[in-house]
């Protein structure tokens, strides 16, 4: 087999065989297929697309390019959730304990990474003492006992995807449905998921700018998952403005604590209930999505969801007294209200711009070497559609430096106030089941 023939076949719009796809991915992983051939291949896929069968084969070829996590010692159906980007997205922190409280095993492998705020592990480290340095046996034992544990990323998962994603980034081939869908799904499957729930974001803060594009990606991923034997569902949700009110690490932990008790922002709660219902249903713990939602509401109200969060934190060294007294979480020195400059209605809060403002405060990493400040971030006081009076706080800034002029300007630039009433955006555009 020769890579040049595979490229030509795809260039001419033909369907590749399983063996041809495996040849390309294995060769690229071990270096016998060079970057220039893989670039041409990615561009051919970009223009010619892939059939469902090719997409499933590409996904599994990437899964098998490196290590896979064996969660067979964890009892029950392991459901993983993935969100495609977003700003101040607190759903992971809420969903873990929420579904664990219903007996759904959450065996989460998480990373730190770059972004507006930290990754899930960074956020959890706002809880004093909490750590993710667990031996594998300990990790499995905790998931079986408590139904939830989080461990740091280890091993060599989907090296083909790492290499290919970096190559796509510099060859204008990121924005291709078969390539994005196989990239995301390969990582979830390699991490041991039996079933997968996807939260595909749409809007200014998201990868997919329109609901239409997001639906195409969601459907592609749901088909891949089901075609390779992982029950998969998706939600298409709005990220034109940030989800919830908190953007920052300790601030999001506090927001998660509130939401686990049904006292969080309504949009965050609603999305967590929708995604959580799919997780509970796919794990076989409820007979319908509606029944799953009712059970989730029950554990929010009877304290079991919060209890699951405490048990989880305690098992990994965390000081659970922060749950009852969130003022024990890291606090910023300066807490400054940013006043509205006009009367009117909030028409726009550009999610990625606000996220960048939080990052400038130190809430996220601009480069791999940056240190995160867990205490800093932003609390939105208004969301799109809310009425606002001149001088009323729009956003509360939590900073550890007095020098926040640039941040203030960035926030003002990202929020538009209109004289006319504005409708709040729809949060959940759609759900995709098989
Ligand atoms: N996120 C991924 O993990 N892969 C892509 O290709 C795009 C977004
Ligand atoms: Ca949030």
Short mmCIF file of C-alpha atoms and ligand atoms in Angstrom, two decimals:
data_model
loop_
_atom_site.label_atom_id
_atom_site.label_comp_id
_atom_site.label_asym_id
_atom_site.label_seq_id
_atom_site.Cartn_x
_atom_site.Cartn_y
_atom_site.Cartn_z
CA UNK A 1 0.00 0.00 0.00
CA UNK A 2 1.26 3.50 -0.77
CA UNK A 3 0.12 6.71 0.89
CA UNK A 4 0.18 8.57 -2.44
CA UNK A 5 -2.50 6.21 -3.83
CA UNK A 6 -4.68 6.72 -0.75
CA UNK A 7 -4.42 10.50 -1.12
CA UNK A 8 -5.31 10.28 -4.82
CA UNK A 9 -8.29 8.03 -4.14
CA UNK A 10 -9.72 10.47 -1.60
CA UNK A 11 -8.87 13.44 -3.83
CA UNK A 12 -11.01 11.85 -6.57
CA UNK A 13 -13.93 11.38 -4.19
CA UNK A 14 -13.82 7.63 -3.63
CA UNK A 15 -14.50 5.73 -0.41
CA UNK A 16 -11.40 4.43 1.37
CA UNK A 17 -11.24 0.92 2.81
CA UNK A 18 -10.73 0.22 6.52
CA UNK A 19 -7.20 -1.01 5.74
CA UNK A 20 -6.32 2.16 3.82
CA UNK A 21 -7.45 4.36 6.71
CA UNK A 22 -5.52 2.24 9.21
CA UNK A 23 -2.43 2.40 6.98
CA UNK A 24 -2.55 6.21 6.84
CA UNK A 25 -3.10 6.67 10.59
CA UNK A 26 -0.59 4.05 11.72
CA UNK A 27 1.99 5.36 9.25
CA UNK A 28 1.49 8.92 10.40
CA UNK A 29 1.77 7.93 14.06
CA UNK A 30 5.02 6.03 13.63
CA UNK A 31 6.54 8.52 11.21
CA UNK A 32 6.60 6.54 7.97
CA UNK A 33 3.93 8.85 6.54
CA UNK A 34 5.40 12.38 6.57
CA UNK A 35 3.59 15.62 7.44
CA UNK A 36 3.33 16.70 3.79
CA UNK A 37 1.42 13.58 2.80
CA UNK A 38 -0.85 13.80 5.82
CA UNK A 39 -1.50 17.48 4.99
CA UNK A 40 -2.60 16.55 1.50
CA UNK A 41 -4.76 13.77 2.91
CA UNK A 42 -6.45 16.14 5.41
CA UNK A 43 -7.15 18.62 2.61
CA UNK A 44 -8.63 15.87 0.44
CA UNK A 45 -10.92 14.86 3.31
CA UNK A 46 -11.81 18.51 3.85
CA UNK A 47 -13.11 18.80 0.27
CA UNK A 48 -14.41 15.25 -0.33
CA UNK A 49 -15.79 14.38 3.13
CA UNK A 50 -16.07 10.84 4.45
CA UNK A 51 -18.89 8.30 4.60
CA UNK A 52 -20.20 7.15 7.98
CA UNK A 53 -18.17 3.96 7.64
CA UNK A 54 -14.95 5.87 6.90
CA UNK A 55 -15.58 8.20 9.84
CA UNK A 56 -16.03 5.26 12.22
CA UNK A 57 -12.85 3.64 10.86
CA UNK A 58 -10.87 6.86 11.21
CA UNK A 59 -12.06 7.22 14.80
CA UNK A 60 -11.09 3.68 15.77
CA UNK A 61 -7.74 3.92 13.95
CA UNK A 62 -6.94 6.96 16.12
CA UNK A 63 -8.18 5.18 19.28
CA UNK A 64 -5.73 2.35 18.56
CA UNK A 65 -2.82 4.65 17.76
CA UNK A 66 -1.85 4.70 21.46
CA UNK A 67 -2.86 3.55 24.94
CA UNK A 68 -6.49 2.97 25.88
CA UNK A 69 -7.85 3.09 29.41
CA UNK A 70 -9.33 -0.14 30.72
CA UNK A 71 -12.26 0.65 33.01
CA UNK A 72 -13.64 -2.89 32.96
CA UNK A 73 -13.01 -3.15 36.73
CA UNK A 74 -15.52 -0.32 37.26
CA UNK A 75 -19.00 -1.72 37.78
CA UNK A 76 -21.79 -0.40 35.58
CA UNK A 77 -22.00 1.54 32.34
CA UNK A 78 -19.35 4.27 32.21
CA UNK A 79 -20.83 7.40 30.66
CA UNK A 80 -18.55 10.29 29.78
CA UNK A 81 -19.58 13.83 28.88
CA UNK A 82 -17.76 16.14 26.53
CA UNK A 83 -18.37 19.83 25.91
CA UNK A 84 -16.96 21.44 22.79
CA UNK A 85 -15.35 24.47 24.36
CA UNK A 86 -17.16 27.31 26.00
CA UNK A 87 -16.51 30.01 28.55
CA UNK A 88 -16.85 29.56 32.29
CA UNK A 89 -18.57 26.23 31.67
CA UNK A 90 -19.27 24.84 35.12
CA UNK A 91 -21.27 21.83 33.86
CA UNK A 92 -18.55 19.21 34.46
CA UNK A 93 -18.17 20.20 38.13
CA UNK A 94 -21.92 19.90 38.66
CA UNK A 95 -22.64 16.82 36.54
CA UNK A 96 -20.08 14.50 38.14
CA UNK A 97 -21.55 14.51 41.67
CA UNK A 98 -25.09 14.98 40.33
CA UNK A 99 -25.20 11.74 38.33
CA UNK A 100 -22.96 9.88 40.80
CA UNK A 101 -25.69 10.50 43.39
CA UNK A 102 -27.91 8.29 41.20
CA UNK A 103 -25.32 5.53 40.97
CA UNK A 104 -23.89 6.42 37.55
CA UNK A 105 -20.14 5.68 37.66
CA UNK A 106 -18.06 8.77 36.83
CA UNK A 107 -14.44 7.76 36.16
CA UNK A 108 -13.06 11.06 34.97
CA UNK A 109 -9.66 11.60 33.53
CA UNK A 110 -8.98 15.27 33.23
CA UNK A 111 -6.31 17.70 32.22
CA UNK A 112 -5.30 21.28 32.76
CA UNK A 113 -4.74 22.78 29.35
CA UNK A 114 -5.04 26.31 28.09
CA UNK A 115 -8.11 28.49 28.22
CA UNK A 116 -10.09 31.31 29.74
CA UNK A 117 -10.27 29.51 33.07
CA UNK A 118 -8.54 26.39 34.26
CA UNK A 119 -9.48 22.81 33.45
CA UNK A 120 -11.64 20.72 35.77
CA UNK A 121 -8.62 19.71 37.86
CA UNK A 122 -7.48 23.30 38.32
CA UNK A 123 -10.95 24.28 39.47
CA UNK A 124 -11.17 21.41 41.96
CA UNK A 125 -7.77 22.38 43.35
CA UNK A 126 -9.44 25.54 44.66
CA UNK A 127 -10.66 23.17 47.39
CA UNK A 128 -7.79 23.06 49.93
CA UNK A 129 -6.05 19.67 50.03
CA UNK A 130 -7.77 18.21 46.97
CA UNK A 131 -5.43 16.24 44.72
CA UNK A 132 -5.66 13.96 41.68
CA UNK A 133 -2.45 11.98 42.18
CA UNK A 134 -4.06 8.56 42.56
CA UNK A 135 -2.73 5.12 41.71
CA UNK A 136 -4.90 3.38 39.12
CA UNK A 137 -6.13 0.79 41.65
CA UNK A 138 -7.11 3.54 44.08
CA UNK A 139 -8.93 5.40 41.30
CA UNK A 140 -10.96 2.31 40.36
CA UNK A 141 -11.72 1.53 44.03
CA UNK A 142 -13.00 5.08 44.62
CA UNK A 143 -15.24 4.97 41.55
CA UNK A 144 -16.72 1.66 42.70
CA UNK A 145 -17.24 2.91 46.27
CA UNK A 146 -18.30 6.52 45.71
CA UNK A 147 -19.31 6.39 42.02
CA UNK A 148 -16.98 9.30 41.30
CA UNK A 149 -13.25 10.01 41.15
CA UNK A 150 -11.00 12.25 39.06
CA UNK A 151 -7.47 11.35 38.03
CA UNK A 152 -4.86 13.37 36.12
CA UNK A 153 -4.27 12.52 32.49
CA UNK A 154 -1.59 9.89 32.05
CA UNK A 155 -0.40 7.57 29.34
CA UNK A 156 -0.10 8.11 25.65
CA UNK A 157 -3.74 8.52 24.53
CA UNK A 158 -4.55 9.06 20.83
CA UNK A 159 -1.10 10.21 19.68
CA UNK A 160 -2.42 10.19 16.08
CA UNK A 161 -4.99 12.82 17.02
CA UNK A 162 -2.41 14.99 18.82
CA UNK A 163 -0.18 15.02 15.74
CA UNK A 164 -3.00 15.41 13.25
CA UNK A 165 -4.74 18.20 15.18
CA UNK A 166 -1.48 20.19 15.31
CA UNK A 167 -1.00 19.62 11.57
CA UNK A 168 -4.58 20.67 10.76
CA UNK A 169 -4.06 23.84 12.79
CA UNK A 170 -1.37 25.03 10.36
CA UNK A 171 -2.84 23.65 7.12
CA UNK A 172 -6.33 25.23 7.29
CA UNK A 173 -8.04 21.87 7.77
CA UNK A 174 -9.38 22.18 11.32
CA UNK A 175 -12.90 23.07 10.24
CA UNK A 176 -13.96 19.74 8.75
CA UNK A 177 -16.83 17.74 10.26
CA UNK A 178 -15.32 14.25 9.71
CA UNK A 179 -11.98 15.39 11.15
CA UNK A 180 -13.43 17.21 14.18
CA UNK A 181 -15.93 14.46 14.96
CA UNK A 182 -13.37 11.64 14.79
CA UNK A 183 -10.88 13.70 16.81
CA UNK A 184 -13.30 14.28 19.69
CA UNK A 185 -14.82 10.78 19.66
CA UNK A 186 -11.43 9.02 19.56
CA UNK A 187 -10.36 10.75 22.77
CA UNK A 188 -13.53 9.79 24.65
CA UNK A 189 -13.37 6.17 23.51
CA UNK A 190 -9.66 5.83 24.33
CA UNK A 191 -10.46 7.15 27.83
CA UNK A 192 -12.75 4.17 28.40
CA UNK A 193 -16.28 5.48 27.83
CA UNK A 194 -19.04 2.92 27.18
CA UNK A 195 -21.52 5.69 26.41
CA UNK A 196 -21.02 9.34 25.55
CA UNK A 197 -23.04 12.52 26.03
CA UNK A 198 -21.96 15.50 23.95
CA UNK A 199 -22.62 19.16 24.61
CA UNK A 200 -22.04 20.94 21.32
CA UNK A 201 -21.87 24.68 21.89
CA UNK A 202 -22.95 27.24 19.36
CA UNK A 203 -22.58 31.02 19.22
CA UNK A 204 -19.82 33.61 19.51
CA UNK A 205 -17.96 31.78 22.29
CA UNK A 206 -18.01 28.46 20.45
CA UNK A 207 -16.22 26.60 17.73
CA UNK A 208 -19.43 26.21 15.71
CA UNK A 209 -20.83 29.69 15.17
CA UNK A 210 -24.31 28.70 13.99
CA UNK A 211 -26.88 26.22 15.33
CA UNK A 212 -26.92 24.57 11.90
CA UNK A 213 -23.17 23.84 11.96
CA UNK A 214 -23.43 22.63 15.54
CA UNK A 215 -26.25 20.26 14.60
CA UNK A 216 -24.19 18.80 11.76
CA UNK A 217 -21.27 18.17 14.10
CA UNK A 218 -23.54 16.72 16.80
CA UNK A 219 -25.22 14.34 14.36
CA UNK A 220 -21.86 13.25 12.96
CA UNK A 221 -20.55 12.41 16.44
CA UNK A 222 -23.75 10.64 17.50
CA UNK A 223 -23.57 8.46 14.38
CA UNK A 224 -19.88 7.62 14.92
CA UNK A 225 -20.51 6.69 18.55
CA UNK A 226 -23.44 4.44 17.80
CA UNK A 227 -21.66 2.89 14.82
CA UNK A 228 -18.71 1.84 16.99
CA UNK A 229 -20.88 0.45 19.78
CA UNK A 230 -20.94 3.41 22.18
CA UNK A 231 -24.44 4.71 22.81
CA UNK A 232 -24.18 8.43 22.16
CA UNK A 233 -26.50 11.43 22.52
CA UNK A 234 -25.95 15.16 22.13
CA UNK A 235 -27.30 18.51 23.20
CA UNK A 236 -26.82 21.68 21.16
CA UNK A 237 -26.54 24.58 23.57
CA UNK A 238 -26.03 28.31 23.38
CA UNK A 239 -22.61 29.83 24.03
CA UNK A 240 -23.34 33.26 22.59
CA UNK A 241 -23.02 34.46 26.18
CA UNK A 242 -21.27 32.70 29.08
CA UNK A 243 -23.16 29.94 30.85
CA UNK A 244 -24.12 30.74 34.44
CA UNK A 245 -22.67 33.76 36.19
CA UNK A 246 -19.19 32.73 37.36
CA UNK A 247 -16.05 32.76 35.22
CA UNK A 248 -13.06 31.80 37.33
CA UNK A 249 -11.91 28.74 39.24
CA UNK A 250 -12.94 29.17 42.90
CA UNK A 251 -15.94 31.22 41.72
CA UNK A 252 -17.10 28.30 39.56
CA UNK A 253 -16.66 25.85 42.43
CA UNK A 254 -18.97 28.04 44.51
CA UNK A 255 -21.41 28.20 41.57
CA UNK A 256 -21.31 24.39 41.31
CA UNK A 257 -22.05 24.04 45.05
CA UNK A 258 -25.08 26.31 44.62
CA UNK A 259 -26.28 24.45 41.52
CA UNK A 260 -25.98 21.03 43.18
CA UNK A 261 -28.58 22.31 45.68
CA UNK A 262 -30.89 23.73 43.04
CA UNK A 263 -29.82 27.29 43.96
CA UNK A 264 -27.64 27.99 40.96
CA UNK A 265 -28.24 30.14 37.88
CA UNK A 266 -31.23 28.79 35.94
CA UNK A 267 -29.43 28.38 32.61
CA UNK A 268 -26.64 26.33 34.19
CA UNK A 269 -29.15 24.23 36.11
CA UNK A 270 -31.23 23.62 33.01
CA UNK A 271 -28.28 22.50 30.90
CA UNK A 272 -27.00 20.25 33.71
CA UNK A 273 -30.43 18.63 34.01
CA UNK A 274 -30.64 18.06 30.25
CA UNK A 275 -27.14 16.61 29.92
CA UNK A 276 -27.50 14.74 33.21
CA UNK A 277 -30.75 13.14 32.02
CA UNK A 278 -28.98 11.75 28.97
CA UNK A 279 -26.15 10.41 31.15
CA UNK A 280 -28.52 8.75 33.63
CA UNK A 281 -30.61 7.29 30.83
CA UNK A 282 -27.61 5.92 28.90
CA UNK A 283 -26.23 4.42 32.13
CA UNK A 284 -29.47 2.48 32.44
CA UNK A 285 -30.51 4.17 35.69
CA UNK A 286 -33.83 5.50 34.35
CA UNK A 287 -36.33 4.22 31.80
CA UNK A 288 -36.76 7.54 29.97
CA UNK A 289 -35.17 10.98 29.77
CA UNK A 290 -38.14 12.45 31.66
CA UNK A 291 -37.80 9.93 34.49
CA UNK A 292 -34.07 10.67 34.64
CA UNK A 293 -34.72 14.41 34.96
CA UNK A 294 -37.17 13.88 37.83
CA UNK A 295 -34.59 11.77 39.68
CA UNK A 296 -31.92 14.43 39.20
CA UNK A 297 -34.20 17.14 40.58
CA UNK A 298 -34.90 14.92 43.57
CA UNK A 299 -31.19 14.51 44.49
CA UNK A 300 -30.66 18.26 44.10
CA UNK A 301 -33.50 18.89 46.53
CA UNK A 302 -32.90 16.14 49.11
CA UNK A 303 -29.18 16.97 49.53
CA UNK A 304 -27.84 13.74 48.02
CA UNK A 305 -26.10 15.52 45.13
CA UNK A 306 -24.25 17.81 47.53
CA UNK A 307 -23.41 14.81 49.74
CA UNK A 308 -21.89 13.03 46.72
CA UNK A 309 -19.72 16.10 46.08
CA UNK A 310 -18.48 16.09 49.69
CA UNK A 311 -17.74 12.36 49.64
CA UNK A 312 -15.80 12.80 46.40
CA UNK A 313 -13.75 15.74 47.71
CA UNK A 314 -12.98 13.99 51.02
CA UNK A 315 -11.81 10.80 49.28
CA UNK A 316 -9.22 12.86 47.38
CA UNK A 317 -7.94 14.87 50.35
CA UNK A 318 -10.24 17.89 50.00
CA UNK A 319 -11.45 20.05 52.89
CA UNK A 320 -15.22 19.54 52.68
CA UNK A 321 -15.98 22.39 55.07
CA UNK A 322 -15.71 24.71 52.03
CA UNK A 323 -18.96 23.23 50.79
CA UNK A 324 -20.87 24.55 53.80
CA UNK A 325 -18.78 27.71 53.96
CA UNK A 326 -17.57 28.72 50.46
CA UNK A 327 -15.83 31.78 51.96
CA UNK A 328 -13.05 29.29 52.79
CA UNK A 329 -12.30 28.99 49.07
CA UNK A 330 -9.46 31.23 47.77
CA UNK A 331 -10.67 34.85 47.82
CA UNK A 332 -9.39 37.76 45.73
CA UNK A 333 -8.08 40.90 47.47
CA UNK A 334 -10.03 43.36 45.35
CA UNK A 335 -13.72 42.95 44.58
CA UNK A 336 -14.84 45.74 42.26
CA UNK A 337 -18.25 46.37 40.69
CA UNK A 338 -18.20 47.55 37.11
CA UNK A 339 -21.13 49.94 36.62
CA UNK A 340 -23.33 50.11 33.51
CA UNK A 341 -22.72 53.27 31.53
CA UNK A 342 -26.27 53.60 30.19
CA UNK A 343 -29.89 52.65 30.87
CA UNK A 344 -31.32 49.87 28.72
CA UNK A 345 -31.26 46.15 28.13
CA UNK A 346 -28.28 43.85 27.83
CA UNK A 347 -28.19 42.88 24.14
CA UNK A 348 -24.92 41.00 23.95
CA UNK A 349 -22.22 39.56 26.20
CA UNK A 350 -19.58 38.22 23.84
CA UNK A 351 -18.55 35.01 25.57
CA UNK A 352 -15.00 34.62 24.30
CA UNK A 353 -14.19 38.30 24.94
CA UNK A 354 -15.40 38.09 28.54
CA UNK A 355 -13.42 34.86 28.87
CA UNK A 356 -10.29 36.66 27.73
CA UNK A 357 -10.92 39.37 30.33
CA UNK A 358 -11.00 36.64 33.02
CA UNK A 359 -7.78 35.20 31.64
CA UNK A 360 -6.08 38.63 31.82
CA UNK A 361 -6.89 38.64 35.55
CA UNK A 362 -5.05 35.32 35.84
CA UNK A 363 -8.00 32.87 35.87
CA UNK A 364 -6.70 30.88 32.89
CA UNK A 365 -3.48 30.02 31.12
CA UNK A 366 -2.34 31.93 28.04
CA UNK A 367 0.65 29.57 27.67
CA UNK A 368 1.47 26.16 29.15
CA UNK A 369 3.87 27.84 31.60
CA UNK A 370 1.37 30.38 33.00
CA UNK A 371 0.35 30.03 36.64
CA UNK A 372 -3.34 30.14 37.43
CA UNK A 373 -4.71 32.37 40.18
CA UNK A 374 -7.59 30.30 41.57
CA UNK A 375 -9.21 33.24 43.39
CA UNK A 376 -9.69 35.69 40.53
CA UNK A 377 -12.41 35.96 37.90
CA UNK A 378 -15.68 37.60 37.02
CA UNK A 379 -19.25 37.35 38.25
CA UNK A 380 -21.86 38.50 35.78
CA UNK A 381 -24.60 40.56 37.44
CA UNK A 382 -26.71 40.71 34.28
CA UNK A 383 -27.37 38.36 31.38
CA UNK A 384 -28.67 39.00 27.88
CA UNK A 385 -32.26 40.26 28.05
CA UNK A 386 -31.92 41.77 31.55
CA UNK A 387 -32.87 45.38 32.12
CA UNK A 388 -30.11 47.56 33.52
CA UNK A 389 -29.89 51.10 34.91
CA UNK A 390 -26.90 53.38 34.51
CA UNK A 391 -24.61 52.92 37.53
CA UNK A 392 -25.94 49.47 38.42
CA UNK A 393 -23.23 46.75 38.50
CA UNK A 394 -22.89 44.80 35.24
CA UNK A 395 -20.04 42.58 36.32
CA UNK A 396 -18.14 42.11 39.59
CA UNK A 397 -14.39 41.81 39.10
CA UNK A 398 -12.43 39.64 41.54
CA UNK A 399 -8.77 40.66 41.18
CA UNK A 400 -5.49 40.31 43.00
CA UNK A 401 -4.02 43.39 41.38
CA UNK A 402 -5.13 47.03 41.37
CA UNK A 403 -4.07 47.32 37.77
CA UNK A 404 -7.30 46.28 36.02
CA UNK A 405 -7.95 49.11 33.53
CA UNK A 406 -7.38 46.83 30.53
CA UNK A 407 -9.75 44.24 31.97
CA UNK A 408 -12.46 46.84 32.58
CA UNK A 409 -12.12 48.10 29.01
CA UNK A 410 -12.31 44.57 27.62
CA UNK A 411 -15.50 43.89 29.57
CA UNK A 412 -17.11 47.13 28.43
CA UNK A 413 -16.18 46.30 24.84
CA UNK A 414 -17.78 42.87 25.08
CA UNK A 415 -21.13 43.98 26.54
CA UNK A 416 -23.67 45.86 24.44
CA UNK A 417 -26.58 47.71 26.01
CA UNK A 418 -29.54 48.50 23.80
CA UNK A 419 -32.30 51.03 24.41
CA UNK A 420 -34.90 48.52 23.15
CA UNK A 421 -35.95 45.39 25.04
CA UNK A 422 -34.02 42.27 24.01
CA UNK A 423 -35.11 38.66 24.24
CA UNK A 424 -32.95 36.23 26.18
CA UNK A 425 -31.37 33.68 23.81
CA UNK A 426 -32.67 30.13 23.67
CA UNK A 427 -30.34 27.97 25.80
CA UNK A 428 -31.00 24.53 24.36
CA UNK A 429 -31.38 24.55 20.62
CA UNK A 430 -31.87 20.87 20.20
CA UNK A 431 -31.09 17.39 21.40
CA UNK A 432 -29.83 14.63 19.14
CA UNK A 433 -30.61 11.05 19.95
CA UNK A 434 -30.10 8.16 17.65
N1 LIG B 1 -11.60 19.74 19.35
C1 LIG B 1 -10.95 18.57 19.16
O1 LIG B 1 -10.63 17.87 20.12
N2 LIG B 1 -10.65 18.21 17.90
C2 LIG B 1 -10.96 18.95 16.83
O2 LIG B 1 -10.65 18.55 15.74
C3 LIG B 1 -11.63 20.17 17.04
C4 LIG B 1 -11.95 20.53 18.32
CA1 LIG B 2 -20.07 29.51 34.84
#
